[in-house]
Short mmCIF file of C-alpha atoms in Angstrom, two decimals:
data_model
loop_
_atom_site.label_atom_id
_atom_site.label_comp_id
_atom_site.label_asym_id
_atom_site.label_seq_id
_atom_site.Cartn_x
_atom_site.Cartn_y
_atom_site.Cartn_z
CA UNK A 1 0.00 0.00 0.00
CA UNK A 2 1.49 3.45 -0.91
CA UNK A 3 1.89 6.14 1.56
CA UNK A 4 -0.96 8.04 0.39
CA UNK A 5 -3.46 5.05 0.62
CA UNK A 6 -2.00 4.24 3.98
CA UNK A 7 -3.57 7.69 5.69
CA UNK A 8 -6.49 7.51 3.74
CA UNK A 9 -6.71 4.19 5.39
CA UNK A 10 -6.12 5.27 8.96
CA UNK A 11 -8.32 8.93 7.90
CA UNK A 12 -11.51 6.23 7.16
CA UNK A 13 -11.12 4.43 9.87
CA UNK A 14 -10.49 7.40 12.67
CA UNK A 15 -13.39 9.05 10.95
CA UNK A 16 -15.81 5.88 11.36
CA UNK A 17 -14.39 5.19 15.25
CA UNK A 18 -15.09 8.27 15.89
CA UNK A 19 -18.61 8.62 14.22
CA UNK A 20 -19.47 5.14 16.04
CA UNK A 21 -18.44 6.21 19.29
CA UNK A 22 -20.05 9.32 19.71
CA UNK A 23 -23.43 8.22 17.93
CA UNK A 24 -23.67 5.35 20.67
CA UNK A 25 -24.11 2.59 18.19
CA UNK A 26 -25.06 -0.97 19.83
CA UNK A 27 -24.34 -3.99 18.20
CA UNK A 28 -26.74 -4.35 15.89
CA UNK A 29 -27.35 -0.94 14.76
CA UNK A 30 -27.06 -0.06 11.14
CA UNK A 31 -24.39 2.99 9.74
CA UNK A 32 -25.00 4.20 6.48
CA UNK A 33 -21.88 5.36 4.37
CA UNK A 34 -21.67 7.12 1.25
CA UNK A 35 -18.16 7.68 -0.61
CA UNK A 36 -17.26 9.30 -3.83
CA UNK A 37 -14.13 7.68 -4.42
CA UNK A 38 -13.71 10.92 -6.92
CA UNK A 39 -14.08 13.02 -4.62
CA UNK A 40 -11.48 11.29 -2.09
CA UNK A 41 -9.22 11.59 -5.16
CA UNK A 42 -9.58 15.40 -5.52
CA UNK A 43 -11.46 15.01 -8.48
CA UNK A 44 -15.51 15.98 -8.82
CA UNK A 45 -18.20 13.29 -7.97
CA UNK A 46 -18.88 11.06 -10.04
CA UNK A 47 -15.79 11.48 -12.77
CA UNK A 48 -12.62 9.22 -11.25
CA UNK A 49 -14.52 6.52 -9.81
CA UNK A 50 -11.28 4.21 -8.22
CA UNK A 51 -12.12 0.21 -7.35
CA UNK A 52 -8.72 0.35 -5.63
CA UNK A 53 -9.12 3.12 -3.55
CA UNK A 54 -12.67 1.72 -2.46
CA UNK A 55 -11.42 -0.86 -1.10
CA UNK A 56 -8.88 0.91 0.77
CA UNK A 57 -11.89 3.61 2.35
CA UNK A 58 -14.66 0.46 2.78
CA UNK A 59 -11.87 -1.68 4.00
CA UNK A 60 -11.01 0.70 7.28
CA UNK A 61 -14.65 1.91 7.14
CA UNK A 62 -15.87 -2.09 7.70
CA UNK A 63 -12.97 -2.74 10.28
CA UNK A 64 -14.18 -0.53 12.68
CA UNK A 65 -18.06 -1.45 12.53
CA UNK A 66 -16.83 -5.01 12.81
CA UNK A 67 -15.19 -4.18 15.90
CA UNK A 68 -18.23 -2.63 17.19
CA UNK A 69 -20.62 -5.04 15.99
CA UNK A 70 -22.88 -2.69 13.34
CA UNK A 71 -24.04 -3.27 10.49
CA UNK A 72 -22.82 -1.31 7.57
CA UNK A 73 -24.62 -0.52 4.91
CA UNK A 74 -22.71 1.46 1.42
CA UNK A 75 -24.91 4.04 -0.55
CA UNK A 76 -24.73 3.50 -4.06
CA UNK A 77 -24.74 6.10 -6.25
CA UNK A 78 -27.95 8.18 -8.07
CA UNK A 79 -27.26 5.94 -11.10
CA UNK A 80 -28.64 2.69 -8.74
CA UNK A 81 -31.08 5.09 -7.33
CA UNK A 82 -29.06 5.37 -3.76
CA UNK A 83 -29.98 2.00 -3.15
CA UNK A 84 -28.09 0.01 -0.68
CA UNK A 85 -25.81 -2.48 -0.32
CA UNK A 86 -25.66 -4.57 3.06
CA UNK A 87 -25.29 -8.16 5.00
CA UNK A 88 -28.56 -10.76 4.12
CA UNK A 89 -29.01 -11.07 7.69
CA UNK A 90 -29.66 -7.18 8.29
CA UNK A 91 -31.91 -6.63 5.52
CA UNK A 92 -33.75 -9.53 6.87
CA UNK A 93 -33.22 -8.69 10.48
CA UNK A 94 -35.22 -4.91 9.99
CA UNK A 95 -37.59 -6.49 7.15
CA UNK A 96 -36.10 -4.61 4.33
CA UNK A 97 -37.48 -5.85 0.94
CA UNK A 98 -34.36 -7.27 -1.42
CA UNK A 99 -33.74 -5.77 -5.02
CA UNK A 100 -31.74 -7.71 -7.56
CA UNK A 101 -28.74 -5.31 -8.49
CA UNK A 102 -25.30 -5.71 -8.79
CA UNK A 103 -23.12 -2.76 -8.35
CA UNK A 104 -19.96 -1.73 -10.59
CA UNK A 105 -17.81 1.23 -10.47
CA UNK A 106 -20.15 2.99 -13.16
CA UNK A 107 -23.35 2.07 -11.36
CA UNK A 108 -23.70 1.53 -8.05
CA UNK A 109 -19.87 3.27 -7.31
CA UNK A 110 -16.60 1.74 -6.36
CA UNK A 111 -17.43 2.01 -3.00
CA UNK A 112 -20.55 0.28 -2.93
CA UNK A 113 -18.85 -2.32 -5.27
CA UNK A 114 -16.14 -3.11 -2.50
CA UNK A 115 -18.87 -3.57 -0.01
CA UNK A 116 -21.00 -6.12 -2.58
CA UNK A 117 -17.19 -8.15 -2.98
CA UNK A 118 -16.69 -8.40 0.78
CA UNK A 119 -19.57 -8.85 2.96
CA UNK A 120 -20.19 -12.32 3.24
CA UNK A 121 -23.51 -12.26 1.67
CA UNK A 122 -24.70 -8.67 0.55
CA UNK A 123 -27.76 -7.64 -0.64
CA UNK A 124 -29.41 -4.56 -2.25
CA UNK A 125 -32.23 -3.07 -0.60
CA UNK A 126 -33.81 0.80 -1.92
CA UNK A 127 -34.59 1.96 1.44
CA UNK A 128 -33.31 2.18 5.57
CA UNK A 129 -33.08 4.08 8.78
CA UNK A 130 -29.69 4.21 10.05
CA UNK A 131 -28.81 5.20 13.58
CA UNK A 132 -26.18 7.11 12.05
CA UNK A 133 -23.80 7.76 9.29
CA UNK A 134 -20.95 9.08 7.38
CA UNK A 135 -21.08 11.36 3.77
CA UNK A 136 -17.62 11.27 2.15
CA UNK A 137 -17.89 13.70 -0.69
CA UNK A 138 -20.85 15.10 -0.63
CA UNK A 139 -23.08 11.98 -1.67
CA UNK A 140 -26.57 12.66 0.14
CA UNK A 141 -27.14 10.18 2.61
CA UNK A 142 -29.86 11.91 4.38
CA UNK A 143 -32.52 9.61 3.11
CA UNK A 144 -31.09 6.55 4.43
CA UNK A 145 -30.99 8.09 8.23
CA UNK A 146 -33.88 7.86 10.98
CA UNK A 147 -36.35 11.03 10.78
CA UNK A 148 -34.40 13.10 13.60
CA UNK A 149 -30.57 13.24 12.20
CA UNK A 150 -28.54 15.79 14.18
CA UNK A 151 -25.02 16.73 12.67
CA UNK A 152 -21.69 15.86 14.44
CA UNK A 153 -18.47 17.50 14.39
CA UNK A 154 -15.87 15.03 13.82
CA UNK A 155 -11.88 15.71 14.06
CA UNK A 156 -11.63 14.19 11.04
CA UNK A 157 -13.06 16.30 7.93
CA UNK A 158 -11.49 15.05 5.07
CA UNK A 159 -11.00 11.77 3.79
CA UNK A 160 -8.10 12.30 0.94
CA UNK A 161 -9.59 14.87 -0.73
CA UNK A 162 -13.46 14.48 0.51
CA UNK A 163 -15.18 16.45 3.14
CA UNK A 164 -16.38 14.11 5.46
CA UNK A 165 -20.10 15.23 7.07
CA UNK A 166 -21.35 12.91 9.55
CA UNK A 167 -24.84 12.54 11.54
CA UNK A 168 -26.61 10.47 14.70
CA UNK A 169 -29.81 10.29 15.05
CA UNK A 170 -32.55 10.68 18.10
CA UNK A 171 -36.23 9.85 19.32
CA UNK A 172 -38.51 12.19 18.25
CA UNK A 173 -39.44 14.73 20.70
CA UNK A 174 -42.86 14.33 21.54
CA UNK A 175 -45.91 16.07 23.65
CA UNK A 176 -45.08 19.51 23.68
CA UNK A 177 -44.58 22.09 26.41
CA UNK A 178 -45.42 19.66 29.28
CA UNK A 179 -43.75 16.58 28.47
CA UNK A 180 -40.47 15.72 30.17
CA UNK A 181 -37.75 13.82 27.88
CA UNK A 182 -35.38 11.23 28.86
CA UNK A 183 -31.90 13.45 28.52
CA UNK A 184 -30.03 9.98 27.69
CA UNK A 185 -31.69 9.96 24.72
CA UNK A 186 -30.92 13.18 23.39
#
């Protein structure tokens, strides 16, 4: 691995650590990424797609969820709709309905091609609601979060080239004026 790859290595995985940590993910949970591997690059979205340098960012990226025991799931890109690519047994754990689609660099992106080469048996689905996530490059993964996403301020902002945007989510706050909330789940 070149110098260069190495620290966008260590970069993606600081960045997801950090993300899972302070989003209080439980095993279990699911972590929605997006990554423009053009971006990470320094070129625009969607122009230098890289299988090579996926694999680098997804491999660090699904390191540290397998440490914490999340599930990941990789945005493709608008050409796949922003469908997702994750593990059989999540889809079927949260009753997501299956779509048949392969991803490749040109559709789906390299980084959602990694994902569909190394998860042990990966699956498309169109929609989820991730506890929390991680947008390298700009790529819009607001859909794919629970209905209450609140930013977060990682040290990490780049990822090569990418700015790196991240997001937890909360309960709804509920009852107006009277109603007393549970501060732990802010």
């Amino acid at each position: 691995m070149t110098e260069e790859m190495s620290i966008i290595s260590s970069e993606a995985y600081n960045a997801a650590r950090e993300i899972l940590e302070i989003a209080k993910l439980e095993e279990g949970d699911l972590f929605v990424v997006g990554c423009s591997t053009s971006e990470v690059s320094g070129a625009n979205i969607g122009t230098f797609s890289s299988p090579e340098l996926a694999e680098v960012v997804f491999g660090s990226i699904y390191q540290a969820t397998q440490e914490t025991g999340v599930y990941l799931a990789a945005q493709c890109c608008e050409h796949l709709n922003r469908a997702l690519i994750l593990e059989k047994e999540a889809a079927l754990r949260y009753g997501y309905e299956i779509v048949n689609v392969v991803p490749q660099p040109k559709a789906g992106g390299s980084f959602a091609t990694a994902a569909y080469k190394t998860f042990e048996n990966p699956v498309a689905v169109e929609h989820i609601k991730a506890k929390a996530g991680m947008d390298i490059g700009d790529t819009l993964i607001g859909m794919h979060l629970q209905d209450v996403a609140v930013p977060v301020r990682i040290r990490t902002q780049e990822i090569g080239d990418a700015h790196v945007v991240c997001a937890r989510t909360r309960p709804k706050f509920i009852g107006g004026i009277r109603a007393i909330y549970d501060e732990d789940m802010s």
